[in-house]
Amino acid sequence: MLIKLINANCNMFLTRTCFIFVLLTSFSHLTAQIQYFPERNATWETKSPADVKVDSEWLNDAVEFAEANEYSGSRDLRIAILKGFAREPFHEILGPTKKRGGPAGMILKDGYLIAKWGDTKRVDMTFSVTKSFLSTVTGLAVDEGLIKDETDFVKDYVWDGTFAGEHNSKITWQHLLQQNSDWSGEIWGGKDWADRPPREGNLDDWKNRKYNEPGTVMEYNDVRVNVLAYSALQVWRKPLPQVLKDEVMDKIGASTTWRWFGYDNAWTTIDGLKMKSVTGGGHSGAGLFISAEDMARFGLLFLNNGKWKNEQIISEDWIKRAITPSKPNVNYGYMWWLNKKGPRHWENVSEDIYYAAGFGGNFIIIDKKTNVVVVTRWLEPSKVGEFMQTLTKAFN
């Protein structure tokens, strides 16, 4: 009896010890800290794959895959844009463009650089990756109290008629962020119905469509994204590139080379000053022109829940909401793509991954599970899932 009692007590002690160990291990995983933040203009500190327990063979395979699968479109992005959106009526180049470089990218583990390829300092267009920067600038307006809540109606902040009418007056900031507003109108010469129109029907069908109730149907549409940029400008009352510079990029030590452009005609007057309203992509030119290294800094900020070193730049609460699936599309949050089970899902890759994505194969990918940031540029877009499957094996 005494031996049985001792054994039972020992088993109970071991069980509790194991439970505590698992709990502490899990907690450590959930609160994994970034160990390195690069200073401005510093050479990014590197670690060998072995130093951070990464399989070098699979890592090298992923890099070689990215280098071998360059985006098939023209390196003259003016040509690539016109060809890529040729079926859109009235489509034209309205803002700056720039010839691109070859494949480039970086992989960070715990903040350290463990792999890179191509020219990571080269400034290139990044197209719809810009949307995730625009979402962040809007989130900062919420953090600052300039917007009380993203579920507020935008008409209560922008009164110039942009959100007038029975339909547009029901649109909230959240609807614009999730691209399910179905905003109707024209801005800077772009018509909402002419942007990525349906495969079926004609101009009359597209112009006279039945409106979707805001919040019910997601439609990827750059005209409506530009409406969000214009609306955020009204709230900030200063150019959004200045907001991004002061509130984010300077604080994370980004270079002085990035630029955020609007269309040539996208001027408005606020407080007696003429200001440019920027775009959320390069659909007709413009958008964010940036290096892979500055993109990586932005990704590292998000990997660390909006905190850079000891400064909370973006609230953790905003980031949580930004990567929450929207009701109409489980793969989309506040202008961040989410790798959830849905139409846009990378198989055999963590469902906790979220990412910014742009035309031509531009990506900033955040993987909280492995404490990894990936920036890849000019990777054939249809190949990114296969690239991530290969890379994932390096961390298993």
Short mmCIF file of N, CA, C and O in Angstrom, two decimals, residues 50 55 84 102 137 146 226 250-251 262 296 299 307 315:
data_model
loop_
_atom_site.label_atom_id
_atom_site.label_comp_id
_atom_site.label_asym_id
_atom_site.label_seq_id
_atom_site.Cartn_x
_atom_site.Cartn_y
_atom_site.Cartn_z
N ALA A 50 22.16 27.50 -39.12
CA ALA A 50 22.42 26.64 -37.95
C ALA A 50 22.27 27.41 -36.65
O ALA A 50 21.81 26.86 -35.64
N ASP A 55 16.95 24.60 -41.31
CA ASP A 55 17.55 23.65 -42.24
C ASP A 55 18.08 24.41 -43.46
O ASP A 55 17.30 24.98 -44.23
N GLY A 84 -1.48 44.16 -68.34
CA GLY A 84 -2.16 43.45 -67.26
C GLY A 84 -3.60 43.88 -67.04
O GLY A 84 -4.43 43.09 -66.60
N GLY A 102 15.44 42.75 -61.09
CA GLY A 102 15.18 41.32 -61.11
C GLY A 102 14.70 40.82 -59.77
O GLY A 102 14.47 41.60 -58.84
N VAL A 137 -1.82 53.48 -41.92
CA VAL A 137 -2.00 54.91 -41.70
C VAL A 137 -3.42 55.20 -41.20
O VAL A 137 -3.63 56.05 -40.33
N LEU A 146 -8.37 60.32 -34.09
CA LEU A 146 -8.89 61.14 -35.19
C LEU A 146 -10.12 60.49 -35.80
O LEU A 146 -11.01 61.17 -36.32
N ASN A 226 -8.57 54.14 -53.43
CA ASN A 226 -8.15 55.53 -53.53
C ASN A 226 -9.12 56.46 -52.81
O ASN A 226 -8.73 57.53 -52.33
N ASP A 250 10.32 56.64 -40.06
CA ASP A 250 11.47 57.20 -39.33
C ASP A 250 11.72 56.44 -38.03
O ASP A 250 12.87 56.24 -37.62
N LYS A 251 10.66 56.00 -37.40
CA LYS A 251 10.79 55.32 -36.11
C LYS A 251 11.39 53.92 -36.25
O LYS A 251 11.95 53.40 -35.30
N GLY A 262 0.87 59.81 -55.80
CA GLY A 262 -0.52 59.80 -56.23
C GLY A 262 -0.57 60.05 -57.73
O GLY A 262 0.47 60.23 -58.38
N ALA A 296 11.11 45.00 -45.41
CA ALA A 296 11.42 44.04 -44.34
C ALA A 296 11.29 44.69 -42.96
O ALA A 296 10.83 44.06 -42.00
N GLY A 299 7.66 44.78 -42.16
CA GLY A 299 7.22 43.45 -41.78
C GLY A 299 7.66 43.08 -40.38
O GLY A 299 6.90 42.47 -39.61
N LYS A 307 5.48 46.93 -32.24
CA LYS A 307 6.48 47.52 -31.33
C LYS A 307 7.87 47.44 -31.95
O LYS A 307 8.28 46.39 -32.44
N SER A 315 -0.79 50.20 -32.33
CA SER A 315 -1.35 49.46 -31.21
C SER A 315 -1.52 47.98 -31.57
O SER A 315 -1.89 47.64 -32.70
#
